Structures are given as structure tokens and as C-alpha cells.
Amino acid sequence: MSEHGGKDLGRFDYVIVGAGSAGCVLANRLSADPDVTVLLLEAGGKDDYIWIHIPVGYLFTINNPRTDWCFKTEAEPGLNGRALIYPRGKTLGGCSSINAMIYMRGQARDYDHWRQLGNPGWSWDDVLPYFRKSEDYALGADDVHGAGGEWRVEDMRLSWEILDAFRDAAVETGIPRTEDFNRGNNEGCGYFKVNQKRGVRWSTAKAFLRPAMGRPNLTVLTHAQARRIRFDGKRAAGLDLALDGAPAHATVGGELILATGAVGSPQLLQLSGIGPGALLREHGIPVLHDLAGVGENLQDHLQLRLIYKVKNTVTLNQQAGSLFGKARMGLEYALFRRGPLTMAPSQLGAFAKSDASRETPNLQYHIQPLSLDKFGDPLHDFPAFTASVCNLRPESRGSIRIQSSDPAVAPAIRPNYLAEAADQRVAVDAIRLTRRIVGAKALALFAPEEYLPGANAESDDELVKAAGDIGTTIFHPVGTCKMGPDERAVVDERLRVHGLAGLRVVDASVMPTITSGNTNAPTIMIAEKASEMIREDRKAGSRAA
């Protein structure tokens, strides 16, 4: 038993909280040094649920308490008072075990902007080697892609007539065709690359954690919920947690690394007395370190889901709507690892500009050969496709704030969607651009008819309201422990928490601004770069000693 009560797990050089997209990478890279001990903690269970591994299983892992924290946002004024489910992975592999499997780095300008904000070492040229380091690109290595790494990147294993037609319509509208979104400027329309291996989801637990599990210096615990960081003065000295529901404690010999994401990391910091002083005092938490930016600067991609009924083609709505169709899909997957069961939530992507003044694309499309009223509902009984479009660089900022000193109480999640007039302008322009694409000649054979939001919404005000009605998260929260030198920053360019010792944050929460695309690949890159910095700092400390 430890002096803090509960089971004493011992002393470790590195304690990593969260075995998700970043945590699994950190565990692999740091435990590669046999001279250090590493403890990796995951609040969820093992990744032994079959629907984690079958790609279409995201339908059964999201909003499932076995694999998802099942968070909800507060009622959002910009969404006309609606609250949204807010999925976050709760299993080994974290969000990489339940996400869309889309491999997307963003744009070179995203990282160059991070550098311009006062974060040396984070420009596109700086981070590209870390993307390439872990990549296993199915088409082979070149000047921007890597091969032979842990993180498998493959082509989709199916296509759809209606998606091919949408791609052709996008070309007619001025969006060029592309085969690769990951070369620095992702403008164009084409099929996404996915993190799968021969038709099976490829998570960070499979890619990074499993190869390291046999190392004697790596301890991995599931059902281990962090509750509070312990400090010796201003140095992180330990962690209180619940292990299988019972109190436990680990001692930190070197560094405590938070990798619990844009919701979990600021929540744990706030529970531990690190964050906005007024918020902590409101909940009776002694203020160890008043750090105003903890939990602020929340950014997310809001997708506007336009749905179009179609004719003269087959979509997943029909295939999944019959017993014969379901049996055929199951057999195709069982025999060949192909077909609709290999589907990522979105197969076709497009990056475009909402207006000609944009330097690079500020819109991303996720095109799906299916439709439903909202996530969790059954597919519609008519043939249709969904054209989801999101503003890649929203100006609206939200927050993650604890509502109690009890770690079991979820924080208040307020994304603050569409709060800024500029975001409303982009939403209006995005809907109009989508209508131009759908009205192009290439889609005429399929007679697309707008089901949502409905063609009767035409004026700017009507389209802003429509955006609030059909908008939903695309599951990309970032920024709540942002990196930078300013007074609202939480970590420095080496991801060390400002004003504290022995404590880093390594996950999507450190992004000062959101990347222009899906956020999983950038999170893995952040963990790759952080692992190297952590090892460098350890060596430097040893030399100084």
C-alpha cells in the first residue's frame, strides 16, 4: 500500500496516461530504450471487440460504452440549441480503434503557421520526416511518403458508381482530380487512403503497442482511470488512479505524459489544480498552478451533411436494406476482405475553396454512398448519398471545463460552433458550392434531389439556420492545451507544461490551430516527434548531472 492509499504500482521513469493514438506510439518509442521503465495506462479495456477490427464496425463502436466515452456537448446556440454526441475512444488504440481510418496529414501551411505562432521545430519541413518515419505506404516510398514503418496506409478496397460521378462533377466545377491528398497541398477530389491492412482496421494498438508488449520494461494496464496528478512542489511526482475500480498510485521517476486527448488531458489537469484559477476554486480544487489556457481554445470541424436522393444507381441504403444484400456483403468480406464491410465512413474526399480569395482549400468533403437522419439511426429506405462538407479552419473557439471535482463526472464540452460570422459565411458558401457540384452534368443521370437541408433554403439567413440544423461534429477536437509562447498557451514547443517540471502533454490538444483535414495522422506525428524530444531531454539531463 502506498502513502497515498490504494495499491502501489511502483516507480517508473515514464508514466503515460492514455493508450490511444499518441499513447501507443509513445509507449513503443520510449520503451525501445532498455534502460528506462514505462507504464502505460488505459481507462478502457482491451481491443478484443470484433467490431473494432471490421472497418464498418465504427457503426457499433461509436456511442457504445464499451469502446466510447459517450460524451455529449452542451446545447449549442449555433446548432439551434441541439446537443451532439461527442465520441472519444475508450479502448486500447483510443480513437484510432473507432475512427474513420482516413489517412490525412493536412496542409503544409498548417505547420508553417504553427512555426509562425512561435513554435520552432514545427514547420512542414520539420514534421514531414516524422510522418514518413512511421508510415508504411502501400504504393512505396517517395519524397513525401515512407515505407516499412508501423502505420499502414492503403487504397480503398471498393468504389461506387455514384461516388465516381460526384468526382467527375467536382472536376466539372473546377476541383481537379487527385490521387494523393498528402503531399502538402490537398486540393482536389479523389478516394481517401485508409489505415487498413488487407481490409482490416489498422489501429495504433496493433501498429505500435503490440510489437512492444513483450518488452520487460513496458507495463500496460487497462481499466486504469487517472484521477489526479500528485506534485512535489511544482514537479509531477505521481499519479492517483482507479485500477479496476480500486484506488492505486504510481510514482513518476522522470516524466508524466498526458495523452488522453483534447477532452481528457485538460480535464485531468484541471482536476489536479492546473488551469483557470476561478474555475478550480468554483469546484473546491486548490490552485497549484493558475494556467488560464487549460481547456480553452477548443477547435473542431463541423460537418454540414447534405443528403441527396438519387435514381438509376445502387447505394448502400438498398444493399443493407435486404437480407440478401447483407448476406452478400458478409460473404464478400469473409472470402475476400472486400466490399462494403471494408468501408470507412467516407470513401470519396474533396478539398476546395469556399471562395476564390483563399490561398489554399478551406473546405473538406466526405462523400458517402448512404444516408441517415442522424448517427445511430437506420439507413434510409431510398437510394441516396451524403455530401458532408466542413470548414477546415474555423474561427470559433470553444472550451472543456470540469463540472465537478469528481473525476467520474464528465466535463462540460462547448465547441461553440458557428459563433463567428466568418464561420457562418463559410457555411453558406459551402452549401452553395455543394449545390453547384450536384447540379453538374456528370450527376444528371442520377437525378439528384436535395433531401436535406432542402432546396427551399436559399437566402443567407436561411442557409445559416440550415447549417445549424444539419451540422454535426466530424470528431476532430483539438487545441485545449495549446502549444506556444503566449499567455494562453499550456505547453511550450517541446510540449512541456509551462511553469511545471516533469509533465508534458502529447496529443491533439497541443495543436495551436486545427489541421486542414482529419486529425489522427497529425496526432501520431506529434507523438513521434515528442518521443524523440523526450529521449533527447533525458540524455541532456543525464549529461548535465
Short mmCIF file of C-alpha atoms in Angstrom, two decimals, residues 1-10 39 41 221-230 238-251:
data_model
loop_
_atom_site.label_atom_id
_atom_site.label_comp_id
_atom_site.label_asym_id
_atom_site.label_seq_id
_atom_site.Cartn_x
_atom_site.Cartn_y
_atom_site.Cartn_z
CA MET A 1 0.00 0.00 0.00
CA SER A 2 1.30 3.47 -0.82
CA GLU A 3 1.34 6.52 1.42
CA HIS A 4 -1.40 7.92 -0.81
CA GLY A 5 -3.70 4.93 -0.23
CA GLY A 6 -4.53 2.03 -2.50
CA LYS A 7 -2.25 -0.31 -4.42
CA ASP A 8 1.30 0.92 -5.02
CA LEU A 9 2.18 0.22 -8.65
CA GLY A 10 5.79 1.23 -8.15
CA LEU A 39 3.92 2.45 -17.50
CA LEU A 41 -2.43 3.37 -18.55
CA LEU A 221 -2.68 -1.64 -17.57
CA THR A 222 -6.27 -1.44 -18.81
CA HIS A 223 -9.30 -0.28 -16.79
CA ALA A 224 -6.89 2.20 -15.20
CA GLN A 225 -8.60 5.58 -14.79
CA ALA A 226 -6.38 8.53 -13.88
CA ARG A 227 -7.88 10.64 -11.12
CA ARG A 228 -5.31 13.23 -10.03
CA ILE A 229 -1.66 14.17 -10.55
CA ARG A 230 0.48 14.34 -7.42
CA GLY A 238 2.97 10.64 -9.09
CA LEU A 239 -0.49 9.74 -10.25
CA ASP A 240 -3.56 8.65 -8.33
CA LEU A 241 -5.83 6.35 -10.29
CA ALA A 242 -8.59 3.79 -10.07
CA LEU A 243 -7.47 0.33 -11.21
CA ASP A 244 -10.45 -1.94 -11.85
CA GLY A 245 -12.37 0.48 -9.66
CA ALA A 246 -9.98 0.31 -6.68
CA PRO A 247 -7.55 3.06 -5.60
CA ALA A 248 -3.98 2.81 -6.86
CA HIS A 249 -0.91 5.04 -7.16
CA ALA A 250 2.15 5.20 -9.39
CA THR A 251 5.34 7.13 -8.72
#
